CSV table of C-alpha atoms in Angstrom, one decimal:
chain,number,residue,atom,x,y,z
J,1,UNK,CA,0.0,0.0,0.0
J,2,UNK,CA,1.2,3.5,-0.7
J,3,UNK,CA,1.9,5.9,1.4
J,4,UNK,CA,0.8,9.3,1.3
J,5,UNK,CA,3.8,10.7,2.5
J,6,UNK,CA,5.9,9.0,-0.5
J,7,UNK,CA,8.2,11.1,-2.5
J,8,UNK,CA,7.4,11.4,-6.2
J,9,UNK,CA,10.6,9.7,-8.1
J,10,UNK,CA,12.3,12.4,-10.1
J,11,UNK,CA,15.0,11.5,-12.4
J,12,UNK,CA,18.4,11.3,-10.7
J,13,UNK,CA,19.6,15.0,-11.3
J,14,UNK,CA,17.2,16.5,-11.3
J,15,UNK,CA,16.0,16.6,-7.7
J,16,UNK,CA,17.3,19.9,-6.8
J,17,UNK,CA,16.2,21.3,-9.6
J,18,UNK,CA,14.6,25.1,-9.3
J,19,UNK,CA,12.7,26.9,-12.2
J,20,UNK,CA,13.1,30.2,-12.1
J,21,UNK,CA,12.5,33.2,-14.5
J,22,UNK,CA,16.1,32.6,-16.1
J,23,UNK,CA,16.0,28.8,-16.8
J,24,UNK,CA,12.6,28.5,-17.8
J,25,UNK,CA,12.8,31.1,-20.7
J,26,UNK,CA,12.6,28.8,-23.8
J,27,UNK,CA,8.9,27.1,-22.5
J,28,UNK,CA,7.5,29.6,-24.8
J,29,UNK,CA,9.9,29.7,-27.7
J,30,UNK,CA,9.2,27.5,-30.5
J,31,UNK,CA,10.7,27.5,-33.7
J,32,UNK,CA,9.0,30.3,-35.8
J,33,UNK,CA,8.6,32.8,-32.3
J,34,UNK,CA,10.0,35.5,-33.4
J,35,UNK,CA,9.5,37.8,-29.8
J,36,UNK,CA,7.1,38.1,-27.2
J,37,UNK,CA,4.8,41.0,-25.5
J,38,UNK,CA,4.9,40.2,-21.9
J,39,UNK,CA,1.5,41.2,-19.7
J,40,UNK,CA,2.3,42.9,-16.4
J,41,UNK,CA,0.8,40.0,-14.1
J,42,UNK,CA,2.6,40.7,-10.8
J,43,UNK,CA,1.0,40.7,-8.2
J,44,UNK,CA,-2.0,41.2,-10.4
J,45,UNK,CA,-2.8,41.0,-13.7
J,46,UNK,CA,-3.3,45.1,-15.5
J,47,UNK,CA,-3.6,44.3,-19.3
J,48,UNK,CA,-3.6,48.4,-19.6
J,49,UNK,CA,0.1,48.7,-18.1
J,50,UNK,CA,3.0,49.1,-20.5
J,51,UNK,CA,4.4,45.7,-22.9
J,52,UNK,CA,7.6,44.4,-21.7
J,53,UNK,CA,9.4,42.9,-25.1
J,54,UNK,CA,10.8,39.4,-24.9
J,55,UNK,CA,13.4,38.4,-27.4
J,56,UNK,CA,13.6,34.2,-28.4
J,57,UNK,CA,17.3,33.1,-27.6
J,58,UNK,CA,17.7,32.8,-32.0
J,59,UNK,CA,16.6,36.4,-32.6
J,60,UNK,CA,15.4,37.9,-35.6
J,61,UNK,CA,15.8,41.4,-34.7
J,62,UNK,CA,14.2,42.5,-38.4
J,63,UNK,CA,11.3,40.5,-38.2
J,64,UNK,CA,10.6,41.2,-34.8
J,65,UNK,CA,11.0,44.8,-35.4
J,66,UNK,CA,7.9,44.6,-38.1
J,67,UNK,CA,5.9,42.4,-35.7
J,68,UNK,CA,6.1,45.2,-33.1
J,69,UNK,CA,5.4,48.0,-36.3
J,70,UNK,CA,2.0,45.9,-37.3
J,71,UNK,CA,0.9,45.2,-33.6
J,72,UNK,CA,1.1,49.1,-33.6
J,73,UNK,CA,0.0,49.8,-37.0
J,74,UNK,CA,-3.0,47.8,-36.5
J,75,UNK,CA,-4.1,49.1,-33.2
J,76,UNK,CA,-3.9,44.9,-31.9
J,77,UNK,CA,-3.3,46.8,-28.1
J,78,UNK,CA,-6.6,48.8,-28.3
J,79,UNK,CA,-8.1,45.8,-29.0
J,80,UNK,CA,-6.3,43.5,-26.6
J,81,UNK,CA,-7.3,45.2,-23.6
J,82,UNK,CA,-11.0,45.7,-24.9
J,83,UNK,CA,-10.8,41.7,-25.3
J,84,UNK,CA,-9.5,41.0,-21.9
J,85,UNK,CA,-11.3,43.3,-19.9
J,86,UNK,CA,-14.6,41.9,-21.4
J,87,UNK,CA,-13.8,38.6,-19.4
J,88,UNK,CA,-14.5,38.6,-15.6
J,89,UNK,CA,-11.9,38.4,-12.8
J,90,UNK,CA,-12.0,34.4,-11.2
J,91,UNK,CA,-12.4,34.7,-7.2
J,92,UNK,CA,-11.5,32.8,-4.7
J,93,UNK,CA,-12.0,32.3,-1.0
J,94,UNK,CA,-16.0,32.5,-1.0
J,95,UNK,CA,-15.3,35.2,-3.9
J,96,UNK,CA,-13.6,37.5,-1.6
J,97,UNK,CA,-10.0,37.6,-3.3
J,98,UNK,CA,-9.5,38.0,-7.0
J,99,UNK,CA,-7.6,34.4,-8.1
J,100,UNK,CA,-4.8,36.0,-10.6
J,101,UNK,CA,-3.5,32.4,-11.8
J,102,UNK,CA,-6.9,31.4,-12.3
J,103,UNK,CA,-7.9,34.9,-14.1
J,104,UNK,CA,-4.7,34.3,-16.6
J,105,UNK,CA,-5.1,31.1,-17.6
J,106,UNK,CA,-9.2,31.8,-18.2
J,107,UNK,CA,-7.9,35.1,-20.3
J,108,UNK,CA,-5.6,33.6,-21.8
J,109,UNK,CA,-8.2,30.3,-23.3
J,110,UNK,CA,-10.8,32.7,-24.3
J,111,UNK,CA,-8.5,35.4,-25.7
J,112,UNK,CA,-6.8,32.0,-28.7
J,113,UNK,CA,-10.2,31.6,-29.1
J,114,UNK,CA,-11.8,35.1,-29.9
J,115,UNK,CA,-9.5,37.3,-30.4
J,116,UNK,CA,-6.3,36.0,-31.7
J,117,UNK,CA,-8.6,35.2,-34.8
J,118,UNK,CA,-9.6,38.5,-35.5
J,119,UNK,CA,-5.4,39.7,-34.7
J,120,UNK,CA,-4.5,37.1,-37.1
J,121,UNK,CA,-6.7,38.0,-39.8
J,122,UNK,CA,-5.2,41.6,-39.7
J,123,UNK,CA,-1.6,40.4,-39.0
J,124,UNK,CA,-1.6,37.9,-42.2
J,125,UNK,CA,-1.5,40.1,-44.5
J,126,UNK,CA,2.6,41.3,-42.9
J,127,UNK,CA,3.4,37.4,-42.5
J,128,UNK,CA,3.1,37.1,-38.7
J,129,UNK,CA,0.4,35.6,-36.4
J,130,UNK,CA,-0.1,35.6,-32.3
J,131,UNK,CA,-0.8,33.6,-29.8
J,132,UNK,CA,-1.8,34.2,-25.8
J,133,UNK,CA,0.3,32.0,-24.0
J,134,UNK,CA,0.9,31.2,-20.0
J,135,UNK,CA,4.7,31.2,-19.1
J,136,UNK,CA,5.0,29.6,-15.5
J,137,UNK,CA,8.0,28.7,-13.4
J,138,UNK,CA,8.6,27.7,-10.0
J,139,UNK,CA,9.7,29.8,-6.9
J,140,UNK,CA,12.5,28.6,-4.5
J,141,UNK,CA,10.7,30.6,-1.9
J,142,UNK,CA,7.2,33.0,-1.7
J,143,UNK,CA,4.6,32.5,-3.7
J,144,UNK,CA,5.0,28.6,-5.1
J,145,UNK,CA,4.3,29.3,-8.4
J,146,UNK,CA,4.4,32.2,-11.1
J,147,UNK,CA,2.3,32.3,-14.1
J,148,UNK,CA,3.0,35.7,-16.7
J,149,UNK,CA,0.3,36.2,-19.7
J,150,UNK,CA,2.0,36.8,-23.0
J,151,UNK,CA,1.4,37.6,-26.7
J,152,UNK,CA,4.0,35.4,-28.6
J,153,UNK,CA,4.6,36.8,-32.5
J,154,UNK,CA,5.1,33.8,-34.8
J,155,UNK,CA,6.5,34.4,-38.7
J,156,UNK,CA,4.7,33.0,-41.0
J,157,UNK,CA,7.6,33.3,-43.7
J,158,UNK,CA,9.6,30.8,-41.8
């Protein structure tokens, strides 16, 4: 019978393990990313605040340079926060304290599904598309977990 107590078996090597902001930075790099937009998220989520650029560890500096001239071009912001603030905060404790992880990750699902298909639509036309995406590491001490919204800019040329 198992124990409740039992440790989970990690590979050897990778028990004392951390992730943190630093070593987790290629979860949401893929191939064609050619930057990021990340969403001020701590300690709360304020999709009005200032973008914080993210550059892939390959960088394209060129192409990411027109991504950030179309999402400006094409007024993708204005409608970005319109588009999350139409989604309600989550709540917790008897729906006395705003749940920011939960809030992200529910932004985050509806926003791929409404309205990264209109930003793609627009975006096509200058080779790119986006994507919402939840980054999340884990803290050595505080808070266990964080989780940072962000608008990834693929290239669609490759």
């Amino acid at each position: 019978m198992t124990s409740i107590f039992e440790q989970e078996n990690v590979p050897e090597g990778k028990v004392f393990r951390a992730s943190t902001r630093d070593n987790s930075h290629n979860k949401w790099q893929t191939k064609h990313v050619v930057g990021s937009m990340e969403v001020e998220s701590e300690p709360v989520l304020n999709v009005r605040s200032d973008l914080r650029p993210l550059n892939p560890k390959v960088t394209r500096e060129a192409r990411w340079r027109e991504a950030q001239n179309a999402w400006d071009e094409l007024f993708l912001r204005k409608t970005f926060i319109e588009a999350s603030e139409s989604i309600p905060i989550e709540l917790c404790c008897c729906g006395f304290l705003p749940d920011n992880t939960a809030t992200i990750k529910k932004i985050s699902l509806h926003l791929n599904q409404t309205w990264v298909k209109d930003a793609n639509k627009k975006l096509q036309g200058r080779g790119f598309k986006v994507d919402t995406f939840v980054w999340s590491w884990h803290n050595l001490s505080g808070q266990s977990q964080t989780h940072i919204l962000l608008i990834r800019f693929h290239d669609l040329k490759g």
